[in-house]
Amino acid sequence: MVLAGLLGGGVAVGANSLMDGDSNGAGQTGQSETVVVNNKDSVNAVTAAAVKASPSVVTIEVAASGSTGTGSGIILDNEGHILTNTHVVTLGGTAADPTVEVQTSDGRVLQAAVVGTDPVSDLAVIKVDATDLTPAALGDSEKLNVGDTVIAIGAPLGLAGTVTDGIVSTLNRTISVQSSAAPESDSDSSQVPEDDGNGFRFAPPDGSSQDQSSGESSIFLNVLQTDAAINHGNSGGALVNTSGEVIGVNVAIASAASGSAGEESGSIGVGFAIPITYAQRIADEIIDNGSASHGYLGVSVKPATASNSSSTFTVGADVADVVSGSPGAKAGLKKGDVVTSVNGMPVTDAQSLTAAIRMQPAGGKVTIDYTRDGKAASTDVTLGDSAEQ
């Protein structure tokens, strides 16, 4: 709050400029004012960013076999493609063929079809047949700093058009969440989803060994961490910067202990978003091919601990085995190597290596830093396709 007071004068100037530029575009598209601005002479950066980005965020309602769930989505283009989470459109992995409806910021209710889902990244694309849509302006999540102001826009608890703000708390955080791949048939869709389709439950990495080819029950995501209030229903919605550009797709929250009724508490200031640079690649592949690809290294790893330490702190991913003929083997990785980074992204445990590799496309090239017998080294790897393993 002190920092906001010090920067208030400069922020207001930029915010008013952004407001002026956005109001013209909103008028041309005929969209209603979803973010109320009563005093344009006293507009801050959060208000301006929300005015710009809100017309590109929709509320999604999903129904299947008597179960319903609400989430959010981001308009990608004028063709009606909308980015959201897989767990939103599969009701947490219980529905294979749901009915999906979308409500835009100007109040239109539209039928939507699922273009494709990618459970490995928990991203999905749906499509509506509509005109006068406002595609989101996409930013560059690789240019973010810890401490940058961010704004979450979505429909927490079904409350459409909700805006909250905070900062980027951490970059390159790895979280473990339950996979929400849709069932092959709707035979089990009568089961009530644990989170009502509105959001993942956050589960911290358990430190166990993790083979990259395994992941049927859990997935590992490299995410942005923010203290902007995110609740169930924000899933699939936008995390934007102060320029109104989307820099993340809200995906999960960490919750305190469950209440007496077995329900999770709301936001405790620890929320997560998938970086937009990664999400954009996945969305483009889904739109073009109906599915997305993920890299494969071909090593199994376990957490590496500091030498002579009995603590649970980890310092990398210890290679436990290398599959013969795999990309990892061809690059010279050996049992006992400790991987410490992928393309400059820190690797602190087994899960973060899995997340970093699967962020890459099949056939992608990465530089892996590792230590062998206490000496630092690096190698370039052309990744395989995880779908073929």
Tab-separated table of C-alpha atoms in Angstrom:
chain	number	residue	atom	x	y	z
A	1	MET	CA	0.000	0.000	0.000
A	2	VAL	CA	2.926	2.365	0.687
A	3	LEU	CA	4.358	1.594	-2.738
A	4	ALA	CA	0.983	2.244	-4.354
A	5	GLY	CA	0.849	5.649	-2.668
A	6	LEU	CA	4.312	6.592	-3.872
A	7	LEU	CA	3.555	5.590	-7.455
A	8	GLY	CA	-0.016	6.859	-7.559
A	9	GLY	CA	0.632	9.971	-9.635
A	10	GLY	CA	2.593	8.191	-12.342
A	11	VAL	CA	0.201	5.249	-12.470
A	12	ALA	CA	-2.838	7.461	-12.888
A	13	VAL	CA	-1.386	9.133	-15.972
A	14	GLY	CA	-0.705	5.830	-17.673
A	15	ALA	CA	-4.062	4.454	-16.582
A	16	ASN	CA	-6.011	7.382	-17.997
A	17	SER	CA	-4.190	6.993	-21.306
A	18	LEU	CA	-5.055	3.300	-21.410
A	19	MET	CA	-8.667	4.063	-20.504
A	20	ASP	CA	-8.979	6.573	-23.344
A	21	GLY	CA	-7.551	4.162	-25.881
A	22	ASP	CA	-9.746	1.282	-24.725
A	23	SER	CA	-13.006	3.219	-24.577
A	24	ASN	CA	-12.904	3.838	-28.318
A	25	GLY	CA	-12.472	0.153	-29.074
A	26	ALA	CA	-15.263	-0.820	-26.690
A	27	GLY	CA	-17.604	1.620	-28.367
A	28	GLN	CA	-16.902	0.158	-31.791
A	29	THR	CA	-17.658	-3.383	-30.673
A	30	GLY	CA	-20.875	-2.371	-28.922
A	31	GLN	CA	-19.937	-4.031	-25.650
A	32	SER	CA	-21.452	-2.995	-22.368
A	33	GLU	CA	-19.356	-1.533	-19.592
A	34	THR	CA	-18.649	-4.475	-17.309
A	35	VAL	CA	-16.152	-2.604	-15.143
A	36	VAL	CA	-17.926	0.408	-13.663
A	37	VAL	CA	-15.867	3.620	-13.670
A	38	ASN	CA	-17.665	6.450	-11.893
A	39	ASN	CA	-14.764	8.881	-11.774
A	40	LYS	CA	-12.444	8.872	-14.779
A	41	ASP	CA	-10.315	11.575	-13.173
A	42	SER	CA	-9.234	9.095	-10.503
A	43	VAL	CA	-8.463	5.879	-12.318
A	44	ASN	CA	-5.675	3.578	-11.224
A	45	ALA	CA	-3.776	0.989	-13.230
A	46	VAL	CA	-5.888	-1.902	-11.959
A	47	THR	CA	-9.109	-0.261	-13.117
A	48	ALA	CA	-7.652	0.558	-16.516
A	49	ALA	CA	-6.322	-2.957	-17.031
A	50	ALA	CA	-9.659	-4.459	-15.990
A	51	VAL	CA	-11.565	-2.203	-18.405
A	52	LYS	CA	-9.333	-3.347	-21.250
A	53	ALA	CA	-9.232	-7.072	-20.443
A	54	SER	CA	-12.712	-7.813	-19.058
A	55	PRO	CA	-14.507	-7.875	-22.451
A	56	SER	CA	-12.199	-10.755	-23.410
A	57	VAL	CA	-13.101	-12.901	-20.377
A	58	VAL	CA	-16.202	-15.097	-20.405
A	59	THR	CA	-18.068	-17.200	-17.862
A	60	ILE	CA	-18.434	-20.888	-18.715
A	61	GLU	CA	-21.131	-23.245	-17.463
A	62	VAL	CA	-20.693	-26.980	-17.966
A	63	ALA	CA	-23.355	-29.654	-17.382
A	64	ALA	CA	-23.335	-33.444	-17.691
A	65	SER	CA	-25.590	-36.114	-16.172
A	66	GLY	CA	-27.027	-33.848	-13.514
A	67	SER	CA	-23.708	-32.319	-12.453
A	68	THR	CA	-22.791	-28.721	-13.222
A	69	GLY	CA	-19.773	-26.510	-12.828
A	70	THR	CA	-18.771	-22.932	-13.516
A	71	GLY	CA	-15.468	-21.633	-14.784
A	72	SER	CA	-13.982	-18.852	-16.849
A	73	GLY	CA	-12.384	-18.496	-20.254
A	74	ILE	CA	-10.301	-16.155	-22.418
A	75	ILE	CA	-11.337	-15.163	-25.965
A	76	LEU	CA	-8.423	-15.872	-28.295
A	77	ASP	CA	-9.605	-14.690	-31.709
A	78	ASN	CA	-12.476	-13.442	-33.846
A	79	GLU	CA	-13.295	-17.012	-34.893
A	80	GLY	CA	-14.719	-17.719	-31.443
A	81	HIS	CA	-11.933	-19.822	-29.924
A	82	ILE	CA	-11.845	-19.575	-26.132
A	83	LEU	CA	-9.042	-20.817	-23.875
A	84	THR	CA	-9.935	-22.431	-20.544
A	85	ASN	CA	-8.906	-25.373	-18.331
A	86	THR	CA	-9.457	-29.042	-19.057
A	87	HIS	CA	-10.862	-29.517	-15.558
A	88	VAL	CA	-13.528	-26.901	-16.323
A	89	VAL	CA	-14.873	-28.627	-19.447
A	90	THR	CA	-14.578	-32.167	-18.038
A	91	LEU	CA	-16.072	-31.336	-14.624
A	92	GLY	CA	-12.889	-32.361	-12.929
A	93	GLY	CA	-12.386	-35.412	-15.149
A	94	THR	CA	-15.865	-36.940	-14.826
A	95	ALA	CA	-17.546	-35.842	-18.087
A	96	ALA	CA	-16.547	-36.812	-21.607
A	97	ASP	CA	-19.345	-35.141	-23.575
A	98	PRO	CA	-20.721	-32.215	-21.561
A	99	THR	CA	-23.034	-29.406	-22.556
A	100	VAL	CA	-21.093	-26.152	-22.534
A	101	GLU	CA	-22.511	-22.635	-22.522
A	102	VAL	CA	-20.692	-19.324	-22.460
A	103	GLN	CA	-21.834	-15.919	-21.284
A	104	THR	CA	-19.896	-12.989	-22.688
A	105	SER	CA	-19.213	-9.742	-20.874
A	106	ASP	CA	-22.072	-8.053	-22.762
A	107	GLY	CA	-24.564	-10.642	-21.529
A	108	ARG	CA	-24.919	-12.912	-24.565
A	109	VAL	CA	-25.390	-16.624	-23.816
A	110	LEU	CA	-23.859	-18.874	-26.467
A	111	GLN	CA	-23.577	-22.613	-27.031
A	112	ALA	CA	-19.983	-23.814	-27.179
A	113	ALA	CA	-18.292	-26.895	-28.578
A	114	VAL	CA	-15.110	-28.429	-27.188
A	115	VAL	CA	-12.341	-28.186	-29.803
A	116	GLY	CA	-9.846	-30.184	-27.774
A	117	THR	CA	-8.419	-30.777	-24.325
A	118	ASP	CA	-4.875	-31.280	-23.083
A	119	PRO	CA	-4.921	-32.905	-19.625
A	120	VAL	CA	-1.118	-32.745	-19.316
A	121	SER	CA	-1.230	-28.944	-19.178
A	122	ASP	CA	-4.838	-28.735	-17.929
A	123	LEU	CA	-5.672	-26.498	-20.881
A	124	ALA	CA	-8.579	-26.733	-23.300
A	125	VAL	CA	-10.084	-24.785	-26.187
A	126	ILE	CA	-13.790	-24.368	-26.824
A	127	LYS	CA	-15.480	-22.512	-29.690
A	128	VAL	CA	-18.599	-20.364	-30.036
A	129	ASP	CA	-20.301	-19.092	-33.177
A	130	ALA	CA	-20.518	-15.340	-32.621
A	131	THR	CA	-19.473	-11.999	-34.024
A	132	ASP	CA	-18.236	-8.844	-32.341
A	133	LEU	CA	-15.971	-10.726	-29.968
A	134	THR	CA	-13.028	-8.983	-28.324
A	135	PRO	CA	-9.894	-11.154	-28.471
A	136	ALA	CA	-7.565	-10.772	-25.528
A	137	ALA	CA	-4.257	-8.996	-25.858
A	138	LEU	CA	-1.632	-11.574	-24.937
A	139	GLY	CA	1.492	-10.488	-23.100
A	140	ASP	CA	4.856	-12.152	-22.531
A	141	SER	CA	4.992	-14.114	-19.291
A	142	GLU	CA	8.739	-14.593	-19.724
A	143	LYS	CA	9.268	-10.891	-19.020
A	144	LEU	CA	7.539	-10.942	-15.631
A	145	ASN	CA	9.283	-10.002	-12.404
A	146	VAL	CA	8.450	-11.063	-8.892
A	147	GLY	CA	6.543	-8.152	-7.406
A	148	ASP	CA	4.807	-7.108	-10.642
A	149	THR	CA	1.185	-6.117	-10.154
A	150	VAL	CA	-1.288	-8.587	-11.654
A	151	ILE	CA	-5.076	-8.655	-11.905
A	152	ALA	CA	-7.245	-11.793	-11.876
A	153	ILE	CA	-10.495	-11.615	-13.855
A	154	GLY	CA	-13.124	-14.330	-13.881
A	155	ALA	CA	-16.196	-15.755	-12.193
A	156	PRO	CA	-15.245	-16.961	-8.707
A	157	LEU	CA	-18.136	-18.884	-7.161
A	158	GLY	CA	-20.132	-17.992	-10.282
A	159	LEU	CA	-19.804	-14.232	-9.694
A	160	ALA	CA	-19.051	-13.115	-13.257
A	161	GLY	CA	-16.874	-10.106	-13.943
A	162	THR	CA	-15.017	-10.225	-10.639
A	163	VAL	CA	-11.694	-8.370	-10.495
A	164	THR	CA	-8.993	-8.887	-7.856
A	165	ASP	CA	-5.407	-7.729	-7.767
A	166	GLY	CA	-2.116	-8.666	-6.195
A	167	ILE	CA	1.472	-9.293	-7.209
A	168	VAL	CA	3.522	-12.040	-8.788
A	169	SER	CA	4.665	-13.888	-5.686
A	170	THR	CA	6.956	-16.415	-7.346
A	171	LEU	CA	7.958	-17.485	-10.839
A	172	ASN	CA	8.660	-21.075	-11.918
A	173	ARG	CA	6.724	-22.733	-9.103
A	174	THR	CA	5.947	-26.418	-9.654
A	175	ILE	CA	2.663	-27.749	-8.304
A	176	SER	CA	1.104	-31.187	-8.340
A	177	VAL	CA	-2.600	-31.490	-9.096
A	178	GLN	CA	-4.980	-34.285	-9.938
A	179	SER	CA	-5.292	-35.065	-13.634
A	180	SER	CA	-8.713	-34.282	-15.083
A	181	ALA	CA	-8.587	-36.226	-18.325
A	182	ALA	CA	-12.111	-36.957	-19.515
A	183	PRO	CA	-13.276	-40.575	-19.239
A	184	GLU	CA	-13.444	-42.564	-22.447
A	185	SER	CA	-17.205	-42.781	-22.052
A	186	ASP	CA	-19.886	-41.093	-19.987
A	187	SER	CA	-20.603	-44.283	-18.040
A	188	ASP	CA	-19.062	-42.881	-14.860
A	189	SER	CA	-20.167	-39.272	-15.280
A	190	SER	CA	-22.856	-39.634	-12.625
A	191	GLN	CA	-20.127	-39.462	-10.015
A	192	VAL	CA	-20.180	-36.027	-8.390
A	193	PRO	CA	-16.829	-34.285	-8.946
A	194	GLU	CA	-14.978	-33.447	-5.755
A	195	ASP	CA	-14.556	-29.778	-6.599
A	196	ASP	CA	-17.808	-29.333	-8.569
A	197	GLY	CA	-15.730	-28.706	-11.667
A	198	ASN	CA	-14.676	-25.275	-10.487
A	199	GLY	CA	-11.021	-25.786	-9.653
A	200	PHE	CA	-8.156	-28.096	-8.866
A	201	ARG	CA	-7.167	-28.924	-5.360
A	202	PHE	CA	-3.566	-28.002	-4.831
A	203	ALA	CA	-1.309	-30.770	-3.594
A	204	PRO	CA	2.331	-29.980	-2.771
A	205	PRO	CA	4.977	-32.271	-4.287
A	206	ASP	CA	5.469	-35.285	-2.046
A	207	GLY	CA	9.107	-35.776	-2.856
A	208	SER	CA	8.599	-39.277	-4.232
A	209	SER	CA	10.341	-40.623	-7.315
A	210	GLN	CA	8.556	-39.694	-10.512
A	211	ASP	CA	9.044	-41.255	-13.941
A	212	GLN	CA	8.276	-38.765	-16.693
A	213	SER	CA	6.150	-41.276	-18.554
A	214	SER	CA	3.834	-41.734	-15.601
A	215	GLY	CA	1.151	-39.218	-14.817
A	216	GLU	CA	-2.228	-40.888	-15.025
A	217	SER	CA	-3.285	-39.715	-11.563
A	218	SER	CA	-1.333	-36.472	-11.178
A	219	ILE	CA	0.196	-33.837	-13.387
A	220	PHE	CA	2.983	-31.387	-12.634
A	221	LEU	CA	2.605	-27.795	-13.761
A	222	ASN	CA	5.130	-25.003	-13.872
A	223	VAL	CA	3.112	-21.961	-12.824
A	224	LEU	CA	3.142	-18.352	-11.718
A	225	GLN	CA	2.249	-17.885	-8.067
A	226	THR	CA	0.190	-14.846	-7.082
A	227	ASP	CA	-1.519	-13.441	-4.012
A	228	ALA	CA	-4.363	-11.998	-6.118
A	229	ALA	CA	-7.522	-13.579	-4.736
A	230	ILE	CA	-8.405	-16.631	-6.852
A	231	ASN	CA	-11.304	-18.915	-5.941
A	232	HIS	CA	-13.202	-21.787	-7.525
A	233	GLY	CA	-14.744	-20.487	-10.724
A	234	ASN	CA	-11.708	-18.338	-11.554
A	235	SER	CA	-10.268	-21.399	-13.286
A	236	GLY	CA	-9.602	-20.694	-16.955
A	237	GLY	CA	-9.858	-16.945	-16.439
A	238	ALA	CA	-7.251	-14.298	-17.110
A	239	LEU	CA	-4.349	-13.102	-15.029
A	240	VAL	CA	-3.332	-9.804	-16.624
A	241	ASN	CA	-0.640	-7.190	-16.187
A	242	THR	CA	-1.207	-3.470	-15.706
A	243	SER	CA	-1.305	-3.001	-19.490
A	244	GLY	CA	-4.352	-5.264	-19.662
A	245	GLU	CA	-2.392	-8.057	-21.372
A	246	VAL	CA	-3.024	-11.661	-20.382
A	247	ILE	CA	0.097	-13.157	-18.842
A	248	GLY	CA	-1.442	-16.257	-17.257
A	249	VAL	CA	-4.423	-18.621	-17.160
A	250	ASN	CA	-5.720	-19.077	-13.611
A	251	VAL	CA	-5.655	-22.760	-12.757
A	252	ALA	CA	-5.418	-23.621	-9.063
A	253	ILE	CA	-5.409	-22.434	-5.481
A	254	ALA	CA	-3.878	-23.663	-2.266
A	255	SER	CA	-6.498	-24.057	0.442
A	256	ALA	CA	-6.356	-24.238	4.194
A	257	ALA	CA	-7.696	-27.285	5.994
A	258	SER	CA	-11.210	-28.358	5.063
A	259	GLY	CA	-14.079	-27.092	7.175
A	260	SER	CA	-16.472	-29.147	9.248
A	261	ALA	CA	-18.697	-29.754	6.229
A	262	GLY	CA	-15.767	-31.098	4.232
A	263	GLU	CA	-15.616	-28.050	1.996
A	264	GLU	CA	-12.432	-26.218	1.205
A	265	SER	CA	-11.868	-22.670	2.372
A	266	GLY	CA	-11.575	-19.822	-0.092
A	267	SER	CA	-8.525	-17.893	-1.183
A	268	ILE	CA	-5.684	-17.714	1.322
A	269	GLY	CA	-3.497	-15.616	-0.955
A	270	VAL	CA	-1.758	-18.505	-2.708
A	271	GLY	CA	-3.031	-18.902	-6.264
A	272	PHE	CA	-1.495	-20.229	-9.462
A	273	ALA	CA	-1.680	-19.459	-13.164
A	274	ILE	CA	-0.261	-21.202	-16.227
A	275	PRO	CA	2.153	-18.843	-18.056
A	276	ILE	CA	0.559	-17.498	-21.234
A	277	THR	CA	3.583	-18.257	-23.421
A	278	TYR	CA	3.083	-21.943	-22.661
A	279	ALA	CA	-0.707	-21.720	-22.821
A	280	GLN	CA	-0.607	-20.009	-26.214
A	281	ARG	CA	1.467	-22.825	-27.716
A	282	ILE	CA	-0.924	-25.429	-26.373
A	283	ALA	CA	-3.960	-23.485	-27.620
A	284	ASP	CA	-2.473	-23.034	-31.100
A	285	GLU	CA	-1.742	-26.759	-31.382
A	286	ILE	CA	-5.223	-27.702	-30.187
A	287	ILE	CA	-6.818	-25.340	-32.719
A	288	ASP	CA	-4.606	-26.619	-35.544
A	289	ASN	CA	-4.469	-30.329	-34.679
A	290	GLY	CA	-7.101	-31.036	-32.015
A	291	SER	CA	-4.384	-31.945	-29.521
A	292	ALA	CA	-1.054	-30.708	-28.178
A	293	SER	CA	2.369	-32.301	-27.900
A	294	HIS	CA	4.765	-32.550	-24.968
A	295	GLY	CA	8.434	-33.314	-24.729
A	296	TYR	CA	9.940	-36.609	-23.604
A	297	LEU	CA	13.424	-36.945	-22.094
A	298	GLY	CA	13.540	-40.620	-21.180
A	299	VAL	CA	14.958	-40.528	-17.673
A	300	SER	CA	13.495	-41.430	-14.305
A	301	VAL	CA	14.532	-39.172	-11.463
A	302	LYS	CA	14.347	-38.787	-7.719
A	303	PRO	CA	14.887	-35.742	-5.486
A	304	ALA	CA	18.533	-34.820	-4.975
A	305	THR	CA	19.476	-33.657	-1.493
A	306	ALA	CA	22.496	-31.668	-0.425
A	307	SER	CA	25.458	-33.834	0.536
A	308	ASN	CA	25.790	-34.586	4.233
A	309	SER	CA	22.318	-33.188	4.861
A	310	SER	CA	19.531	-35.020	6.653
A	311	SER	CA	16.896	-32.392	5.800
A	312	THR	CA	14.125	-32.700	3.214
A	313	PHE	CA	15.464	-29.774	1.182
A	314	THR	CA	16.185	-30.736	-2.418
A	315	VAL	CA	18.753	-29.273	-4.810
A	316	GLY	CA	17.914	-30.914	-8.119
A	317	ALA	CA	16.673	-34.022	-9.885
A	318	ASP	CA	18.881	-37.066	-9.382
A	319	VAL	CA	18.887	-39.309	-12.448
A	320	ALA	CA	17.959	-42.807	-11.271
A	321	ASP	CA	17.768	-44.444	-14.689
A	322	VAL	CA	18.151	-43.553	-18.359
A	323	VAL	CA	16.080	-45.323	-21.018
A	324	SER	CA	18.333	-46.822	-23.684
A	325	GLY	CA	18.054	-44.960	-26.985
A	326	SER	CA	16.032	-42.129	-25.437
A	327	PRO	CA	16.742	-38.421	-26.028
A	328	GLY	CA	18.375	-38.261	-22.601
A	329	ALA	CA	20.668	-41.170	-23.414
A	330	LYS	CA	21.623	-39.679	-26.785
A	331	ALA	CA	22.506	-36.420	-25.039
A	332	GLY	CA	24.877	-38.232	-22.694
A	333	LEU	CA	22.928	-38.138	-19.439
A	334	LYS	CA	23.875	-40.921	-17.027
A	335	LYS	CA	22.636	-42.425	-13.798
A	336	GLY	CA	23.823	-40.298	-10.879
A	337	ASP	CA	23.734	-36.987	-12.774
A	338	VAL	CA	21.868	-34.224	-10.947
A	339	VAL	CA	19.831	-32.005	-13.274
A	340	THR	CA	19.725	-28.406	-12.038
A	341	SER	CA	18.051	-26.459	-14.860
A	342	VAL	CA	16.288	-26.732	-18.239
A	343	ASN	CA	16.728	-23.773	-20.580
A	344	GLY	CA	17.727	-21.706	-17.577
A	345	MET	CA	14.636	-22.706	-15.595
A	346	PRO	CA	15.728	-23.946	-12.161
A	347	VAL	CA	15.136	-27.626	-11.416
A	348	THR	CA	14.962	-28.239	-7.690
A	349	ASP	CA	13.342	-31.681	-7.556
A	350	ALA	CA	11.941	-34.510	-9.657
A	351	GLN	CA	8.592	-32.820	-10.235
A	352	SER	CA	10.055	-29.568	-11.528
A	353	LEU	CA	12.100	-31.485	-14.119
A	354	THR	CA	8.980	-33.295	-15.294
A	355	ALA	CA	7.075	-29.992	-15.556
A	356	ALA	CA	9.923	-28.247	-17.391
A	357	ILE	CA	10.287	-31.021	-19.980
A	358	ARG	CA	6.566	-31.339	-20.621
A	359	MET	CA	6.272	-27.600	-21.192
A	360	GLN	CA	8.326	-28.130	-24.338
A	361	PRO	CA	6.839	-29.388	-27.612
A	362	ALA	CA	7.747	-32.755	-29.074
A	363	GLY	CA	10.911	-32.262	-31.107
A	364	GLY	CA	11.853	-29.163	-29.137
A	365	LYS	CA	15.471	-28.468	-28.287
A	366	VAL	CA	16.550	-27.651	-24.749
A	367	THR	CA	19.761	-27.073	-22.855
A	368	ILE	CA	20.037	-29.112	-19.680
A	369	ASP	CA	22.462	-28.120	-16.921
A	370	TYR	CA	23.580	-30.831	-14.529
A	371	THR	CA	26.342	-31.851	-12.180
A	372	ARG	CA	28.343	-35.062	-12.424
A	373	ASP	CA	30.703	-36.048	-9.641
A	374	GLY	CA	30.421	-32.519	-8.291
A	375	LYS	CA	31.381	-30.849	-11.586
A	376	ALA	CA	28.977	-28.648	-13.560
A	377	ALA	CA	28.173	-29.557	-17.155
A	378	SER	CA	25.499	-28.976	-19.779
A	379	THR	CA	24.108	-30.740	-22.816
A	380	ASP	CA	21.714	-29.958	-25.640
A	381	VAL	CA	18.793	-32.341	-26.076
A	382	THR	CA	16.244	-32.814	-28.871
A	383	LEU	CA	13.189	-34.073	-27.039
A	384	GLY	CA	10.947	-36.932	-28.117
A	385	ASP	CA	7.150	-37.115	-28.010
A	386	SER	CA	5.639	-38.144	-24.682
A	387	ALA	CA	2.526	-39.438	-26.462
A	388	GLU	CA	4.569	-42.144	-28.157
A	389	GLN	CA	5.913	-43.582	-24.893
